[in-house]
Coordinates of C-alpha atoms in Angstrom, one line a residue:
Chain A
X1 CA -4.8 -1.9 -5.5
X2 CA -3.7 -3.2 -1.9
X3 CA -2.2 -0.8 0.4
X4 CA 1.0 -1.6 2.6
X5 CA -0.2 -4.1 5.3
X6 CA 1.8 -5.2 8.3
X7 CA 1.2 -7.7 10.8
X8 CA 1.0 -8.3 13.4
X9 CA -1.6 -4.8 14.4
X10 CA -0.6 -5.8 18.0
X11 CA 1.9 -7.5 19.8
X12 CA 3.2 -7.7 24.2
X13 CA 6.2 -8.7 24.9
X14 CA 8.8 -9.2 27.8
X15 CA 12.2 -7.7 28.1
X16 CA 14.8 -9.9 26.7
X17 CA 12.4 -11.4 24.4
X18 CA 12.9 -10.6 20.5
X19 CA 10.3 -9.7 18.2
X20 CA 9.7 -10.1 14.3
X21 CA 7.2 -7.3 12.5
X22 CA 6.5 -7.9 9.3
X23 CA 5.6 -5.5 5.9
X24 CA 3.9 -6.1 2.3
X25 CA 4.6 -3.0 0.5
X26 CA 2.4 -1.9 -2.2
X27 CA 2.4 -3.8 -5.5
X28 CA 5.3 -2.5 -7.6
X29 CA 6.8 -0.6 -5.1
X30 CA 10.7 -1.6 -3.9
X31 CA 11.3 0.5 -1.5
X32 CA 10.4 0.0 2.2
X33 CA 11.0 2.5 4.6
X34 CA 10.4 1.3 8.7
X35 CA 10.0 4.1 11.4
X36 CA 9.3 4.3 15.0
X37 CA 6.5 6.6 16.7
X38 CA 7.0 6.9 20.6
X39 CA 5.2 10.2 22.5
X40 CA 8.3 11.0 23.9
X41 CA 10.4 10.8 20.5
X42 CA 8.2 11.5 17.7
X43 CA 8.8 10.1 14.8
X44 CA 11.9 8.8 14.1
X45 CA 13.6 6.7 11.1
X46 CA 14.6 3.3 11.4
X47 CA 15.8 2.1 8.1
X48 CA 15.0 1.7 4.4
X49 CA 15.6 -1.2 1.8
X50 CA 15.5 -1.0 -1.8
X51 CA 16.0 -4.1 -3.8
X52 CA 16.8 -6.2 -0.9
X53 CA 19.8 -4.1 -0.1
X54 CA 19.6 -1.6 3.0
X55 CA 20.0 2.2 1.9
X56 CA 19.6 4.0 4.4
X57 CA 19.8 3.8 8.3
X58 CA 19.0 5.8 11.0
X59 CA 20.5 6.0 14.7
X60 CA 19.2 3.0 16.7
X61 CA 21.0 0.3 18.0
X62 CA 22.2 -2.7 16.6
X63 CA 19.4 -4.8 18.2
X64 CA 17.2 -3.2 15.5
X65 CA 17.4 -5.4 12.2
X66 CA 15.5 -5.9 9.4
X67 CA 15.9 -7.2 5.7
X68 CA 13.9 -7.2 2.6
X69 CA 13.1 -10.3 0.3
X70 CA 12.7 -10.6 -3.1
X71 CA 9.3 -9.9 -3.0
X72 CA 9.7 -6.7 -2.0
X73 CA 8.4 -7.8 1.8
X74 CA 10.1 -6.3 4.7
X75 CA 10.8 -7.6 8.0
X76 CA 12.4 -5.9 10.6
X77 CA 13.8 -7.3 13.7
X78 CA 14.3 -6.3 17.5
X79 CA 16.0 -8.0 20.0
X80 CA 16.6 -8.0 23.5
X81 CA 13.4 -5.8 23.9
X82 CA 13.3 -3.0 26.4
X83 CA 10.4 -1.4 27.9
X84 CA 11.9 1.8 25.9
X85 CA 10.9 -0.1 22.2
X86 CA 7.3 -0.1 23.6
X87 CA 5.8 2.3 20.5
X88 CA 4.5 2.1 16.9
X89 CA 6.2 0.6 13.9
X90 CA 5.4 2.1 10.9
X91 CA 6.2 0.7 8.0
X92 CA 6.0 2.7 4.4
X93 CA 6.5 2.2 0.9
X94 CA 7.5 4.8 -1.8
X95 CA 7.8 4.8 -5.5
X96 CA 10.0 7.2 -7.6
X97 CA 8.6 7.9 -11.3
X98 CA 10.6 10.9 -12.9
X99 CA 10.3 13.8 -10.5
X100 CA 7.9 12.4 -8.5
X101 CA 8.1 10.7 -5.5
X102 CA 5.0 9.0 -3.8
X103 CA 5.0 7.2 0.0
X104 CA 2.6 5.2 1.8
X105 CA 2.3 4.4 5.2
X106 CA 0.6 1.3 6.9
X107 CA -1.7 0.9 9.9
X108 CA 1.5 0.3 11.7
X109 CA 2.2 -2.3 14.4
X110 CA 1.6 -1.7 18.2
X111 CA 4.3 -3.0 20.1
X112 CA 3.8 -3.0 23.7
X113 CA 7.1 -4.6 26.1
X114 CA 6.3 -5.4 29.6
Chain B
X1 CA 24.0 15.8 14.0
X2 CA 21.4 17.4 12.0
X3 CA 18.2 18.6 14.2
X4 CA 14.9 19.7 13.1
X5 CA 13.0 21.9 14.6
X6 CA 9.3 22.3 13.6
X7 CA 6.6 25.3 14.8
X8 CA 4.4 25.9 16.5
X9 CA 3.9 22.9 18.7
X10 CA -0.1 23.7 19.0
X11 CA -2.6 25.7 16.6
X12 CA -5.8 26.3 16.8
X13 CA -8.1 27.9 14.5
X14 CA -11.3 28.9 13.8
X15 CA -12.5 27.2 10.8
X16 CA -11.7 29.6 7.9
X17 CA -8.6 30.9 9.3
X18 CA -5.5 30.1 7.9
X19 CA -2.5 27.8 9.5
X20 CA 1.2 27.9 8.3
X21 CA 3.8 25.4 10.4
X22 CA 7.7 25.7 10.0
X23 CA 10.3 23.6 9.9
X24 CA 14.0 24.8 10.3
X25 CA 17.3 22.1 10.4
X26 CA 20.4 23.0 11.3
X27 CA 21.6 22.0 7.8
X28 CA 21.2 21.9 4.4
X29 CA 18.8 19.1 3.3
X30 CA 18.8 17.5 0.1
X31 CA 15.0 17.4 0.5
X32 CA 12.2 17.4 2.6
X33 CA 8.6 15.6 3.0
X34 CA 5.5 16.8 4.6
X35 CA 3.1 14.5 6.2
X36 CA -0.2 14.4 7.6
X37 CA -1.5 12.4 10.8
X38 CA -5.1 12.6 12.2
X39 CA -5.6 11.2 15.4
X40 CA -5.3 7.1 15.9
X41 CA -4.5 7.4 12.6
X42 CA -0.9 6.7 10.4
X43 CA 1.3 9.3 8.8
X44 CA -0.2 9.8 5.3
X45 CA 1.8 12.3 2.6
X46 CA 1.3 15.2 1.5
X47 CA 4.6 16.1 -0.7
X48 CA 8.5 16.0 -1.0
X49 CA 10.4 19.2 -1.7
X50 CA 14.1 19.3 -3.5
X51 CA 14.7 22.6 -5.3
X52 CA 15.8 25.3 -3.4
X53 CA 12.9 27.9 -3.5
X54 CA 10.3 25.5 -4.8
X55 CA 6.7 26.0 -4.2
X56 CA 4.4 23.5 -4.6
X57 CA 0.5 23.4 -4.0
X58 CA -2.1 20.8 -3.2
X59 CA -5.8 22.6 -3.5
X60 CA -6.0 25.1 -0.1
X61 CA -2.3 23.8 0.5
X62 CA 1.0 25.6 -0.3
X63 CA 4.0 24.0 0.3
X64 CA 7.7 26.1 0.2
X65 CA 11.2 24.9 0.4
X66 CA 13.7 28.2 1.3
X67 CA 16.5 29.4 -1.0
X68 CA 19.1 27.6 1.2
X69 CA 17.0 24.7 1.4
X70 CA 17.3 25.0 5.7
X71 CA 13.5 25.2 5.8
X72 CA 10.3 24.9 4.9
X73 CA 6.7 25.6 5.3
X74 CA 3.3 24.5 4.9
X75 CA 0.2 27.2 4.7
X76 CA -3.1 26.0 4.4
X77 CA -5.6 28.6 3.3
X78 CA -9.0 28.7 4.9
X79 CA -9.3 25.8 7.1
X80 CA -11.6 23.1 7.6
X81 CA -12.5 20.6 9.8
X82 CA -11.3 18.1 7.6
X83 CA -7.6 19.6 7.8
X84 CA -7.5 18.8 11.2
X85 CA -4.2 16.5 12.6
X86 CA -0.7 16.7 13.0
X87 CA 1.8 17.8 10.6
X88 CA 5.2 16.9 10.2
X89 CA 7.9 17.7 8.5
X90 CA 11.4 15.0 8.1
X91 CA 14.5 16.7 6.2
X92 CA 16.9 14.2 4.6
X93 CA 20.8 15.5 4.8
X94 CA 23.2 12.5 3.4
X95 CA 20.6 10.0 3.9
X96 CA 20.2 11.0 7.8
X97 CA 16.4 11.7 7.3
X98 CA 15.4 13.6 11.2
X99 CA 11.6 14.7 11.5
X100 CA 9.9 17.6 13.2
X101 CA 8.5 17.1 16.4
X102 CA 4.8 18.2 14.5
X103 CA 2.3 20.6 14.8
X104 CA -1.1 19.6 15.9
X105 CA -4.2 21.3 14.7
X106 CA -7.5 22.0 15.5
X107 CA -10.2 23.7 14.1
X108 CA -13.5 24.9 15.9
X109 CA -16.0 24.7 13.5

């Protein structure tokens, strides 16, 4: 089956400019987890949506956004870009089945602010 | 806020050596996920711990979650080449998930 894919791979923006990233989870998965990878940060978690509802979110700003449809597709949102959201979006998918949990990433997307 | 705090930053090994890396939060986590990235590459998973004491193991990988579920650890038994990457660990305390900084290994063949 299909793996998570998110487009754009790459994207350059300006400061000020906003920017839409987008994420197709895997078939039959509803949950959709976004994170940001920066050299200086590491990893860090943006937020996750189950059923179209956000569950969980983590310690950025309120420029970062992001919504899920019915479809199980994720978008997440930044606006006002600064040079600091230059980094990789990752976007993941997980399913719970009894006592297992399962989680996959995609390529992520590049995002580069000038 | 809850801080976790992986080690060692660096390993390298000769292949057939074993690696363990260490994770350590400042609080109790309600679980915790282990992750492996090669180079250029995405995060891929390895496993989620949630009982206190667990142990888990994938092949030459053996995954533990401590008693007071503050940290972990992943040991993998006679490397390989293949194994090589950065591992991280992200604890999840009342849904504020925080991941280590990593631990990047090579291994000399």
């Amino acid at each position: 089956k299909a793996g998570v894919t998110q487009t754009p791979r790459y994207l350059i923006k300006t400061r000020g400019q906003q920017v839409t990233l987008s994420c197709s989870p895997i078939s039959g998965h509803r949950s959709v987890s976004w994170y940001q990878q920066t050299p200086g940060q590491g990893l860090q978690f943006l937020f996750e949506y189950f059923s179209e509802t956000q569950r969980n979110k983590g310690n950025f700003p309120g420029r970062f956004s992001g919504r899920q449809f019915s479809n199980s597709r994720s978008e997440m949102n930044v606006s006002t870009l600064e040079l600091g959201d230059s980094a990789l979006y990752l976007c993941a998918s997980s399913l719970v089945r009894g006592d297992s949990y399962e989680q996959y990433f995609g390529p992520g997307t590049r995002l580069t602010v000038t | 806020g809850q801080q976790v705090m992986q080690i060692p930053q660096y390993q390298h090994v000769q292949e057939g050596e074993d690696f363990t890396t260490y994770c350590n939060s400042s609080t109790t986590l309600s679980n915790i996920q282990w992750y492996k990235q090669r180079p250029g590459g995405h995060p891929v998973f390895l496993i989620q711990l949630v009982k206190s004491g667990e142990v888990k193991k994938q092949k030459r990988l053996t995954f533990q979650f401590g008693e007071a579920k503050k940290n972990s650890s992943l040991h993998i038994t006679a490397t390989q080449t293949t194994d090589v990457g950065t591992y991280f660990c992200a604890g999840n305390n009342n849904n504020d998930m925080r991941f280590g900084a990593g631990t990047r290994l090579t291994v000399k063949p």
